[in-house]
Amino acid sequence: MGGVNLDRPPDENTQERALPATIVVGTQWGDEGKGKFTDLFAKEMHVVVRYQGGHNAGHTLVVDGETFALQLIPSGILYDHITPVIGNGVVVDPRVLLEEVDVLERKGIDCSRLRVSSNAHLILPYHQLLDRVTERYLGKNKLGTTKRGIGPAYADKAARVGLRVQDMYDPKIFRQKLEVVLKEKGQLLAKVYNQLPPTVDEICDLYLGELAPRVRPYVADTVDLVHEALEAGRHVLFEGAQATFLDLDHGTYPYVTSSNPVAGGACTGAGVGPRHIDRVVGVAKAYVTRVGSGPFPTELFDEAGDALVERGHEYGTNTGRRRRAGWFDAVMLRHAVRLNSLSEVAITKLDVLDAFDTVRVCVAYEAEGRRLDRFPDDQSLLHKVRPVYEELPGWRTDLTGATEPSDLPPEARDYLDFLEKQVGVPIRLVGVGPGREQFVQRTP
Ligand code: GDP
Ligand code: IMO
Ligand code: MG
């Protein structure tokens, strides 16, 4: 037995014309600025699809000084020409969805084009309750979840006891499934966690009576919608939530979310095959942040870390939690390039580094007397690694008004060139502020 035969040449007949589908994926531990770049790319798109996660996401868009914090609704919503789609891979709390629609409509955004997959799984009240009590139960080993019920909802999906959006439109089935699942959840909540479980009637009144009629206009066969768009040559953007290192399979397990944010997740979470995808943009901050528990090799506990948090306003979009912060980690990014087949990287928040005399980049790890150039798959080893840094001169210049590469000082350009070399794929876009117009496009 061996690995893949690398001597065998690729089959030329498989090189077909690529279809216009792009994925935007987080390459670190979330909050990289996926929302900002999704909104930016959406200008050229027709459909924007969220493919996984739920309202654990918080995607911020700043347009003409107005801030929009989105949780479930795709970041393309601000454009009239976009059909925003919540794909089958997302877990949907219909209350949150409707609240988000209300907030946007009050701001004058038309949400009537929104479509929600009938196959998406529902977050039910007991999911949120279970998320909260299991975190409490774990004590100091808690994961630091967003307590939105995401993990328990995906667990039920995998256990095949989940309820889907379409079940809300067959009341008999909805009640029947709920009775079965609540028998177990009720016992668990009452006997293990000492909690009063919600009743079947309470949930039916809320979901069937109140929420289902209001959600109905948005419900659709989104797989059909996406394929109709692709077949008509329309451009489709898949917007990832969370990020590569929070991925259930490839992240720093168990300190991960319960879905697959990696680019492959777009295929299952939206119902398209990998041959449709022709561009994968990995979004990375010019440094790293993480919210919640888990390993973080470049984490800073000094003034530099505080400066990143304060200058970068590193507090959760929805939860308000202070994010942990550290220097850019090229080892992680190289791994993210592989896991997502990144075709390019978009760097955000370069402006946050404006105040530093010098900036550091982690180029490798060191552990047990060895140098590691690759992200280790051994979790015990990952907890021990220490970063190997290269230090570069800072630029001490305000970048927030830059629009052209030539507006960037030489030190900032050198920093980007250095990152590009370390990561191995082109850096085409660079964010220099939260606003939609605050970016620099680099030429290849
Ligand atoms: P997401 O979850 O990946 O969409 O990112 P979040 O919206 O949670 O967090 C990113 C934060 O950085 C938001 O407050 C954005 O407005 C902000 N942001 C995005 N790009 C830039 C940038 O280039 N510079 C600065 N200063 N802020 C940015
Ligand atoms: P966006 O899309 C940052 C983190 C939580 C916790 C872990 C599991 O805005 O980048 P969960 O509630 O998903 O079961 O929590 O994942 N987490 C995020 N961190 N950005 C996010 O989303 C996140 N979504 C979940 O803090 O550590
Ligand atoms: Mg976020």
Short mmCIF file of C-alpha atoms and ligand atoms in Angstrom, two decimals:
data_model
loop_
_atom_site.label_atom_id
_atom_site.label_comp_id
_atom_site.label_asym_id
_atom_site.label_seq_id
_atom_site.Cartn_x
_atom_site.Cartn_y
_atom_site.Cartn_z
CA MET A 1 0.00 0.00 0.00
CA GLY A 2 1.26 3.49 -0.66
CA GLY A 3 0.14 7.07 -1.15
CA VAL A 4 -1.04 8.71 -4.32
CA ASN A 5 1.06 7.92 -7.42
CA LEU A 6 2.56 11.33 -8.10
CA ASP A 7 4.30 10.12 -11.26
CA ARG A 8 1.01 9.74 -13.12
CA PRO A 9 0.38 12.84 -15.28
CA PRO A 10 -2.98 14.66 -14.97
CA ASP A 11 -5.61 13.74 -17.53
CA GLU A 12 -5.85 16.59 -20.04
CA ASN A 13 -9.46 15.75 -20.92
CA THR A 14 -10.65 16.78 -17.46
CA GLN A 15 -9.60 20.41 -18.00
CA GLU A 16 -13.02 21.88 -18.72
CA ARG A 17 -14.01 25.51 -18.73
CA ALA A 18 -14.51 26.62 -15.17
CA LEU A 19 -17.88 27.91 -14.04
CA PRO A 20 -18.27 31.31 -12.43
CA ALA A 21 -18.56 30.26 -8.82
CA THR A 22 -16.50 31.75 -6.02
CA ILE A 23 -16.12 30.75 -2.38
CA VAL A 24 -15.14 33.18 0.37
CA VAL A 25 -13.69 31.29 3.31
CA GLY A 26 -12.17 32.26 6.65
CA THR A 27 -8.59 31.04 7.04
CA GLN A 28 -8.02 31.55 10.76
CA TRP A 29 -10.46 31.33 13.73
CA GLY A 30 -13.23 33.54 12.39
CA ASP A 31 -13.97 37.26 12.22
CA GLU A 32 -11.39 37.79 9.49
CA GLY A 33 -13.67 40.17 7.60
CA LYS A 34 -15.49 37.66 5.37
CA GLY A 35 -18.60 39.83 5.46
CA LYS A 36 -16.77 42.87 4.16
CA PHE A 37 -15.24 41.04 1.19
CA THR A 38 -18.43 39.09 0.44
CA ASP A 39 -20.25 42.41 0.24
CA LEU A 40 -17.52 43.79 -1.99
CA PHE A 41 -17.57 40.80 -4.39
CA ALA A 42 -21.38 40.72 -4.38
CA LYS A 43 -21.39 43.73 -6.67
CA GLU A 44 -20.34 41.40 -9.51
CA MET A 45 -22.52 38.44 -8.47
CA HIS A 46 -26.12 37.35 -8.90
CA VAL A 47 -26.56 34.96 -5.99
CA VAL A 48 -24.85 34.87 -2.56
CA VAL A 49 -25.23 31.64 -0.58
CA ARG A 50 -24.47 30.97 3.08
CA TYR A 51 -23.53 27.28 3.22
CA GLN A 52 -23.00 26.40 6.90
CA GLY A 53 -23.15 27.64 10.47
CA GLY A 54 -25.99 29.63 11.90
CA HIS A 55 -26.37 32.75 14.00
CA ASN A 56 -23.07 32.00 15.73
CA ALA A 57 -21.69 34.07 12.83
CA GLY A 58 -21.44 37.84 12.99
CA HIS A 59 -20.53 39.49 9.68
CA THR A 60 -20.09 43.24 9.74
CA LEU A 61 -20.55 45.51 6.73
CA VAL A 62 -19.92 49.23 6.82
CA VAL A 63 -21.45 51.15 3.93
CA ASP A 64 -21.47 54.96 3.79
CA GLY A 65 -20.78 55.06 7.51
CA GLU A 66 -23.72 52.80 8.36
CA THR A 67 -22.97 49.47 10.08
CA PHE A 68 -24.86 46.25 9.37
CA ALA A 69 -24.19 43.23 11.63
CA LEU A 70 -25.50 40.09 9.93
CA GLN A 71 -25.86 36.70 11.55
CA LEU A 72 -27.86 34.48 9.20
CA ILE A 73 -28.63 36.59 6.17
CA PRO A 74 -25.92 36.50 3.47
CA SER A 75 -23.75 39.57 3.09
CA GLY A 76 -25.05 40.20 -0.45
CA ILE A 77 -28.38 41.44 0.92
CA LEU A 78 -27.44 45.11 0.59
CA TYR A 79 -27.55 44.98 -3.22
CA ASP A 80 -30.92 44.98 -5.00
CA HIS A 81 -29.69 42.69 -7.77
CA ILE A 82 -28.61 39.86 -5.45
CA THR A 83 -30.64 36.80 -4.49
CA PRO A 84 -29.42 35.96 -0.99
CA VAL A 85 -29.72 32.27 -0.16
CA ILE A 86 -29.53 30.38 3.14
CA GLY A 87 -28.40 26.95 2.03
CA ASN A 88 -29.29 23.47 3.26
CA GLY A 89 -26.09 23.30 5.32
CA VAL A 90 -27.12 26.17 7.61
CA VAL A 91 -28.95 25.68 10.92
CA VAL A 92 -31.76 28.20 11.17
CA ASP A 93 -33.39 29.70 14.22
CA PRO A 94 -36.50 31.18 12.57
CA ARG A 95 -36.96 33.72 15.37
CA VAL A 96 -33.50 35.13 14.73
CA LEU A 97 -34.07 35.08 10.99
CA LEU A 98 -37.26 37.11 11.26
CA GLU A 99 -35.67 39.54 13.73
CA GLU A 100 -32.82 40.08 11.31
CA VAL A 101 -35.24 40.67 8.44
CA ASP A 102 -37.11 43.20 10.60
CA VAL A 103 -33.93 45.08 11.51
CA LEU A 104 -32.81 45.25 7.87
CA GLU A 105 -36.22 46.31 6.59
CA ARG A 106 -36.36 49.08 9.20
CA LYS A 107 -33.09 50.29 7.70
CA GLY A 108 -34.72 50.31 4.26
CA ILE A 109 -33.23 47.05 2.93
CA ASP A 110 -35.69 44.95 0.94
CA CYS A 111 -35.47 41.31 2.12
CA SER A 112 -38.18 39.89 -0.13
CA ARG A 113 -35.56 38.27 -2.39
CA LEU A 114 -34.18 36.15 0.47
CA ARG A 115 -34.51 32.38 0.01
CA VAL A 116 -34.12 29.72 2.72
CA SER A 117 -33.55 26.06 1.93
CA SER A 118 -36.46 23.82 2.85
CA ASN A 119 -33.82 21.23 3.83
CA ALA A 120 -32.01 23.48 6.33
CA HIS A 121 -32.28 22.20 9.89
CA LEU A 122 -34.11 24.15 12.54
CA ILE A 123 -32.65 25.34 15.81
CA LEU A 124 -35.31 24.58 18.42
CA PRO A 125 -35.57 26.01 21.95
CA TYR A 126 -34.08 22.89 23.54
CA HIS A 127 -30.93 23.23 21.40
CA GLN A 128 -30.13 26.58 22.89
CA LEU A 129 -30.92 25.33 26.38
CA LEU A 130 -28.66 22.30 25.89
CA ASP A 131 -25.82 24.46 24.55
CA ARG A 132 -25.97 26.60 27.69
CA VAL A 133 -26.18 23.77 30.21
CA THR A 134 -23.55 21.57 28.59
CA GLU A 135 -21.10 24.47 28.58
CA ARG A 136 -21.82 25.04 32.26
CA TYR A 137 -21.42 21.33 32.91
CA LEU A 138 -17.99 21.28 31.23
CA GLY A 139 -16.74 23.91 33.70
CA LYS A 140 -13.14 24.86 33.03
CA ASN A 141 -13.12 22.55 30.00
CA LYS A 142 -15.87 24.54 28.31
CA LEU A 143 -15.51 25.26 24.59
CA GLY A 144 -16.62 28.87 24.85
CA THR A 145 -19.45 28.40 22.36
CA THR A 146 -21.73 31.23 21.35
CA LYS A 147 -24.56 29.43 23.24
CA ARG A 148 -26.84 29.75 20.25
CA GLY A 149 -27.70 26.04 20.04
CA ILE A 150 -25.51 25.41 17.00
CA GLY A 151 -23.71 22.27 18.26
CA PRO A 152 -26.85 20.54 19.59
CA ALA A 153 -28.75 21.30 16.34
CA TYR A 154 -25.99 19.78 14.17
CA ALA A 155 -25.73 16.83 16.58
CA ASP A 156 -29.43 16.11 16.05
CA LYS A 157 -28.98 16.44 12.29
CA ALA A 158 -26.24 13.78 12.40
CA ALA A 159 -28.31 11.61 14.76
CA ARG A 160 -31.20 11.91 12.28
CA VAL A 161 -33.62 13.36 14.80
CA GLY A 162 -33.47 16.94 13.53
CA LEU A 163 -36.46 18.90 12.27
CA ARG A 164 -36.12 20.78 9.00
CA VAL A 165 -37.60 23.99 7.68
CA GLN A 166 -39.98 21.99 5.46
CA ASP A 167 -41.38 20.15 8.49
CA MET A 168 -42.99 23.40 9.63
CA TYR A 169 -45.37 23.08 6.67
CA ASP A 170 -46.60 19.62 7.61
CA PRO A 171 -47.94 20.20 11.12
CA LYS A 172 -48.75 16.54 11.71
CA ILE A 173 -45.20 15.45 10.90
CA PHE A 174 -43.71 18.38 12.86
CA ARG A 175 -45.64 17.40 16.01
CA GLN A 176 -44.93 13.70 15.53
CA LYS A 177 -41.15 14.22 15.17
CA LEU A 178 -41.10 16.66 18.06
CA GLU A 179 -42.92 14.22 20.36
CA VAL A 180 -40.29 11.56 19.67
CA VAL A 181 -37.30 13.83 20.12
CA LEU A 182 -38.66 15.68 23.16
CA LYS A 183 -39.19 12.41 24.98
CA GLU A 184 -35.41 12.01 25.11
CA LYS A 185 -34.44 15.69 25.37
CA GLY A 186 -37.02 16.25 28.10
CA GLN A 187 -35.52 13.48 30.22
CA LEU A 188 -32.01 14.74 29.58
CA LEU A 189 -32.82 18.33 30.46
CA ALA A 190 -34.88 17.48 33.53
CA LYS A 191 -32.94 14.56 35.01
CA VAL A 192 -29.34 15.35 34.07
CA TYR A 193 -29.34 19.12 33.89
CA ASN A 194 -32.21 19.94 36.25
CA GLN A 195 -33.89 22.19 33.67
CA LEU A 196 -37.54 22.62 32.84
CA PRO A 197 -37.86 21.36 29.23
CA PRO A 198 -40.17 23.16 26.80
CA THR A 199 -43.35 21.25 25.95
CA VAL A 200 -44.50 20.00 22.55
CA ASP A 201 -47.44 22.40 22.68
CA GLU A 202 -45.25 25.40 23.51
CA ILE A 203 -42.93 24.68 20.60
CA CYS A 204 -45.80 23.96 18.18
CA ASP A 205 -47.56 27.19 19.15
CA LEU A 206 -44.42 29.22 18.52
CA TYR A 207 -43.03 27.46 15.44
CA LEU A 208 -46.22 26.43 13.65
CA GLY A 209 -48.52 29.17 14.85
CA GLU A 210 -46.27 32.20 14.87
CA LEU A 211 -43.07 31.63 12.90
CA ALA A 212 -43.96 29.25 10.03
CA PRO A 213 -46.39 31.61 8.25
CA ARG A 214 -43.89 34.47 8.38
CA VAL A 215 -40.98 32.33 7.13
CA ARG A 216 -42.99 30.69 4.35
CA PRO A 217 -42.48 33.33 1.62
CA TYR A 218 -38.73 32.76 1.84
CA VAL A 219 -38.72 28.95 1.73
CA ALA A 220 -37.45 27.43 -1.52
CA ASP A 221 -35.66 24.55 -3.21
CA THR A 222 -32.35 26.38 -3.06
CA VAL A 223 -30.38 23.61 -4.79
CA ASP A 224 -32.58 24.10 -7.84
CA LEU A 225 -32.22 27.87 -7.55
CA VAL A 226 -28.42 27.75 -7.42
CA HIS A 227 -28.20 25.34 -10.37
CA GLU A 228 -30.62 27.36 -12.47
CA ALA A 229 -28.38 30.35 -11.84
CA LEU A 230 -25.18 28.48 -12.71
CA GLU A 231 -26.70 26.94 -15.82
CA ALA A 232 -27.75 30.40 -16.99
CA GLY A 233 -24.15 31.58 -16.59
CA ARG A 234 -24.94 33.66 -13.51
CA HIS A 235 -22.27 34.30 -10.91
CA VAL A 236 -22.70 32.63 -7.55
CA LEU A 237 -20.76 33.48 -4.41
CA PHE A 238 -20.61 31.06 -1.49
CA GLU A 239 -20.09 32.87 1.80
CA GLY A 240 -18.42 30.86 4.53
CA ALA A 241 -19.06 31.50 8.19
CA GLN A 242 -16.61 30.65 10.98
CA ALA A 243 -13.30 29.50 9.55
CA THR A 244 -10.83 26.79 8.60
CA PHE A 245 -9.45 26.29 12.11
CA LEU A 246 -12.96 26.08 13.57
CA ASP A 247 -13.88 23.34 11.07
CA LEU A 248 -15.32 20.20 12.68
CA ASP A 249 -12.93 17.94 10.74
CA HIS A 250 -9.88 20.13 10.18
CA GLY A 251 -9.94 22.64 13.01
CA THR A 252 -8.42 22.49 16.46
CA TYR A 253 -10.87 19.85 17.67
CA PRO A 254 -12.67 19.87 20.10
CA TYR A 255 -12.38 23.67 20.14
CA VAL A 256 -14.29 23.99 16.90
CA THR A 257 -17.77 24.64 15.63
CA SER A 258 -20.03 21.77 14.55
CA SER A 259 -20.05 22.37 10.79
CA ASN A 260 -17.58 22.44 7.87
CA PRO A 261 -16.58 26.03 7.09
CA VAL A 262 -13.79 24.88 4.73
CA ALA A 263 -14.39 25.36 1.02
CA GLY A 264 -15.54 21.75 0.64
CA GLY A 265 -18.43 22.61 2.94
CA ALA A 266 -19.82 24.89 0.23
CA CYS A 267 -20.44 21.83 -1.94
CA THR A 268 -22.42 19.88 0.65
CA GLY A 269 -23.96 22.96 2.25
CA ALA A 270 -25.30 24.37 -1.00
CA GLY A 271 -25.65 21.26 -3.17
CA VAL A 272 -23.01 21.84 -5.86
CA GLY A 273 -20.19 19.58 -6.97
CA PRO A 274 -16.54 20.65 -6.70
CA ARG A 275 -16.22 21.04 -10.48
CA HIS A 276 -18.44 24.12 -10.31
CA ILE A 277 -16.00 26.05 -8.16
CA ASP A 278 -13.38 28.11 -9.95
CA ARG A 279 -12.17 30.58 -7.37
CA VAL A 280 -11.59 30.23 -3.64
CA VAL A 281 -10.70 33.40 -1.76
CA GLY A 282 -9.27 32.92 1.72
CA VAL A 283 -9.77 35.87 4.03
CA ALA A 284 -7.07 36.45 6.64
CA LYS A 285 -6.46 39.23 9.10
CA ALA A 286 -3.01 40.83 9.01
CA TYR A 287 -2.73 39.31 12.51
CA VAL A 288 -4.78 36.57 14.22
CA THR A 289 -7.68 36.57 16.66
CA ARG A 290 -9.67 33.86 18.37
CA VAL A 291 -12.73 33.99 20.57
CA GLY A 292 -13.48 31.06 22.86
CA SER A 293 -11.15 28.33 24.12
CA GLY A 294 -8.45 26.32 22.33
CA PRO A 295 -4.81 26.43 21.25
CA PHE A 296 -3.43 29.62 19.69
CA PRO A 297 0.34 29.44 19.01
CA THR A 298 0.95 33.15 18.36
CA GLU A 299 -1.31 34.48 21.11
CA LEU A 300 0.07 37.59 22.84
CA PHE A 301 -0.36 38.38 26.52
CA ASP A 302 1.52 41.66 26.45
CA GLU A 303 1.01 45.26 25.40
CA ALA A 304 1.27 44.35 21.73
CA GLY A 305 -1.71 42.00 22.17
CA ASP A 306 -3.68 44.72 23.95
CA ALA A 307 -2.83 47.15 21.15
CA LEU A 308 -4.16 44.71 18.52
CA VAL A 309 -7.41 44.27 20.48
CA GLU A 310 -7.93 47.98 21.06
CA ARG A 311 -6.85 49.24 17.62
CA GLY A 312 -8.72 46.40 15.90
CA HIS A 313 -11.84 46.73 18.11
CA GLU A 314 -11.56 43.02 18.72
CA TYR A 315 -14.83 42.44 20.55
CA GLY A 316 -17.42 39.97 19.19
CA THR A 317 -19.96 41.40 16.72
CA ASN A 318 -22.84 39.66 18.49
CA THR A 319 -21.58 38.37 21.81
CA GLY A 320 -19.38 41.35 22.73
CA ARG A 321 -16.66 38.98 24.00
CA ARG A 322 -13.05 40.22 23.95
CA ARG A 323 -11.11 38.35 21.28
CA ARG A 324 -7.68 36.86 21.97
CA ALA A 325 -5.04 38.30 19.62
CA GLY A 326 -1.59 37.49 18.23
CA TRP A 327 0.78 37.92 15.31
CA PHE A 328 0.12 36.60 11.79
CA ASP A 329 0.70 32.86 11.60
CA ALA A 330 1.97 31.74 8.18
CA VAL A 331 2.00 28.07 9.26
CA MET A 332 -1.77 28.20 9.69
CA LEU A 333 -2.22 29.99 6.40
CA ARG A 334 -0.17 27.45 4.46
CA HIS A 335 -2.39 24.75 5.92
CA ALA A 336 -5.50 26.76 5.00
CA VAL A 337 -4.23 27.04 1.41
CA ARG A 338 -4.17 23.25 1.21
CA LEU A 339 -7.44 22.54 2.99
CA ASN A 340 -9.40 25.00 0.87
CA SER A 341 -7.49 24.97 -2.44
CA LEU A 342 -7.17 28.71 -2.05
CA SER A 343 -6.60 30.51 -5.31
CA GLU A 344 -5.85 33.78 -3.54
CA VAL A 345 -5.80 35.47 -0.16
CA ALA A 346 -7.50 38.71 0.88
CA ILE A 347 -5.79 40.38 3.83
CA THR A 348 -7.90 42.54 6.15
CA LYS A 349 -7.12 45.07 8.85
CA LEU A 350 -3.64 45.96 7.65
CA ASP A 351 -4.38 49.43 9.04
CA VAL A 352 -4.50 47.98 12.57
CA LEU A 353 -0.72 47.45 12.36
CA ASP A 354 -0.11 51.12 11.51
CA ALA A 355 1.00 51.97 15.05
CA PHE A 356 3.75 49.34 15.46
CA ASP A 357 7.48 50.08 15.17
CA THR A 358 8.04 46.48 14.10
CA VAL A 359 5.68 43.69 13.10
CA ARG A 360 6.17 39.96 13.49
CA VAL A 361 5.20 36.98 11.37
CA CYS A 362 5.29 33.39 12.60
CA VAL A 363 7.07 31.43 9.86
CA ALA A 364 7.38 28.07 11.62
CA TYR A 365 6.78 26.39 14.99
CA GLU A 366 9.25 24.87 17.37
CA ALA A 367 8.46 21.96 19.69
CA GLU A 368 10.41 19.18 21.38
CA GLY A 369 13.65 20.53 19.89
CA ARG A 370 12.28 20.34 16.33
CA ARG A 371 11.31 22.98 13.81
CA LEU A 372 7.87 22.44 12.23
CA ASP A 373 7.01 24.09 8.93
CA ARG A 374 3.61 22.41 8.75
CA PHE A 375 0.61 22.65 11.06
CA PRO A 376 0.78 19.49 13.23
CA ASP A 377 -2.08 17.00 13.28
CA ASP A 378 -1.04 15.85 16.75
CA GLN A 379 -3.08 17.89 19.21
CA SER A 380 -0.74 17.35 22.17
CA LEU A 381 2.12 18.65 20.05
CA LEU A 382 0.06 21.66 18.92
CA HIS A 383 -0.47 22.64 22.54
CA LYS A 384 3.32 22.70 23.02
CA VAL A 385 4.48 24.57 19.93
CA ARG A 386 6.22 27.92 20.19
CA PRO A 387 6.23 30.33 17.26
CA VAL A 388 9.41 31.09 15.30
CA TYR A 389 9.15 34.74 14.31
CA GLU A 390 10.63 36.96 11.65
CA GLU A 391 10.53 40.63 12.52
CA LEU A 392 9.89 43.28 9.89
CA PRO A 393 9.98 47.07 10.13
CA GLY A 394 6.63 48.77 10.74
CA TRP A 395 5.41 51.72 8.62
CA ARG A 396 3.91 54.06 11.22
CA THR A 397 1.71 55.65 8.57
CA ASP A 398 -2.06 55.90 8.46
CA LEU A 399 -3.19 53.48 5.71
CA THR A 400 -6.92 54.05 6.02
CA GLY A 401 -7.07 56.36 2.99
CA ALA A 402 -5.03 54.11 0.67
CA THR A 403 -6.75 53.03 -2.54
CA GLU A 404 -3.79 52.10 -4.79
CA PRO A 405 -0.75 49.90 -4.08
CA SER A 406 1.40 52.99 -4.60
CA ASP A 407 -0.39 54.63 -1.63
CA LEU A 408 1.15 52.02 0.66
CA PRO A 409 4.53 52.84 2.23
CA PRO A 410 7.43 50.53 1.22
CA GLU A 411 7.42 48.77 4.62
CA ALA A 412 3.73 47.86 4.23
CA ARG A 413 4.35 46.60 0.70
CA ASP A 414 7.32 44.56 1.97
CA TYR A 415 5.14 43.10 4.71
CA LEU A 416 2.56 41.98 2.12
CA ASP A 417 5.27 40.60 -0.19
CA PHE A 418 6.69 38.68 2.75
CA LEU A 419 3.28 37.22 3.67
CA GLU A 420 2.64 36.28 0.05
CA LYS A 421 5.92 34.42 -0.18
CA GLN A 422 5.28 32.63 3.10
CA VAL A 423 1.73 31.65 2.20
CA GLY A 424 2.38 30.67 -1.40
CA VAL A 425 -0.68 32.16 -3.14
CA PRO A 426 -1.25 35.71 -4.39
CA ILE A 427 -2.61 38.41 -2.09
CA ARG A 428 -4.90 40.33 -4.41
CA LEU A 429 -6.95 42.44 -1.98
CA VAL A 430 -5.96 44.27 1.16
CA GLY A 431 -8.39 45.84 3.62
CA VAL A 432 -7.28 49.15 5.13
CA GLY A 433 -10.44 50.02 7.07
CA PRO A 434 -13.93 48.69 7.75
CA GLY A 435 -15.69 50.67 4.99
CA ARG A 436 -16.74 49.08 1.70
CA GLU A 437 -14.36 51.38 -0.23
CA GLN A 438 -11.41 50.88 2.11
CA PHE A 439 -9.34 48.35 0.21
CA VAL A 440 -6.37 48.17 -2.12
CA GLN A 441 -6.26 45.89 -5.14
CA ARG A 442 -2.80 44.52 -5.88
CA THR A 443 -1.93 43.59 -9.41
CA PRO A 444 -0.54 40.08 -9.97
P1 GDP B 1 -16.41 38.16 9.67
O1 GDP B 1 -17.11 37.38 10.74
O2 GDP B 1 -15.30 37.40 9.05
O3 GDP B 1 -17.36 38.73 8.64
O4 GDP B 1 -15.75 39.41 10.42
P2 GDP B 1 -16.43 40.33 11.56
O5 GDP B 1 -17.39 41.26 10.91
O6 GDP B 1 -16.92 39.51 12.70
O7 GDP B 1 -15.16 41.09 12.11
C1 GDP B 1 -14.36 41.87 11.30
C2 GDP B 1 -14.37 43.31 11.85
O8 GDP B 1 -13.35 44.02 11.21
C3 GDP B 1 -15.64 44.07 11.55
O9 GDP B 1 -15.88 44.97 12.58
C4 GDP B 1 -15.32 44.80 10.25
O10 GDP B 1 -16.06 45.99 10.08
C5 GDP B 1 -13.88 45.11 10.47
N1 GDP B 1 -13.05 45.18 9.26
C6 GDP B 1 -13.11 44.42 8.14
N2 GDP B 1 -12.09 44.72 7.30
C7 GDP B 1 -11.36 45.68 7.92
C8 GDP B 1 -10.15 46.37 7.60
O11 GDP B 1 -9.53 46.16 6.56
N3 GDP B 1 -9.71 47.27 8.54
C9 GDP B 1 -10.35 47.52 9.71
N4 GDP B 1 -9.83 48.41 10.56
N5 GDP B 1 -11.48 46.87 10.03
C10 GDP B 1 -11.97 45.96 9.17
P1 IMO B 2 -17.83 34.35 12.05
O1 IMO B 2 -18.62 33.78 10.91
C1 IMO B 2 -15.42 33.57 15.60
C2 IMO B 2 -16.41 29.97 17.91
C3 IMO B 2 -16.96 30.16 19.31
C4 IMO B 2 -16.42 28.90 19.97
C5 IMO B 2 -16.54 27.86 18.85
C6 IMO B 2 -17.77 27.00 18.92
O2 IMO B 2 -18.34 35.66 12.55
O3 IMO B 2 -16.37 34.34 11.75
P2 IMO B 2 -20.35 27.45 18.39
O4 IMO B 2 -21.32 28.42 18.99
O5 IMO B 2 -20.16 27.59 16.93
O6 IMO B 2 -20.65 26.03 18.79
O7 IMO B 2 -18.93 27.80 19.09
O8 IMO B 2 -16.54 28.58 17.64
N1 IMO B 2 -17.16 30.69 16.85
C7 IMO B 2 -16.71 31.79 16.23
N2 IMO B 2 -15.60 32.53 16.42
N3 IMO B 2 -16.25 33.88 14.58
C8 IMO B 2 -17.35 33.14 14.34
O9 IMO B 2 -18.14 33.33 13.27
C9 IMO B 2 -17.65 32.06 15.21
N4 IMO B 2 -18.64 31.16 15.28
C10 IMO B 2 -18.31 30.33 16.28
O10 IMO B 2 -16.47 31.31 19.91
O11 IMO B 2 -15.05 29.05 20.25
MG MG B 3 -17.63 37.54 12.79
#
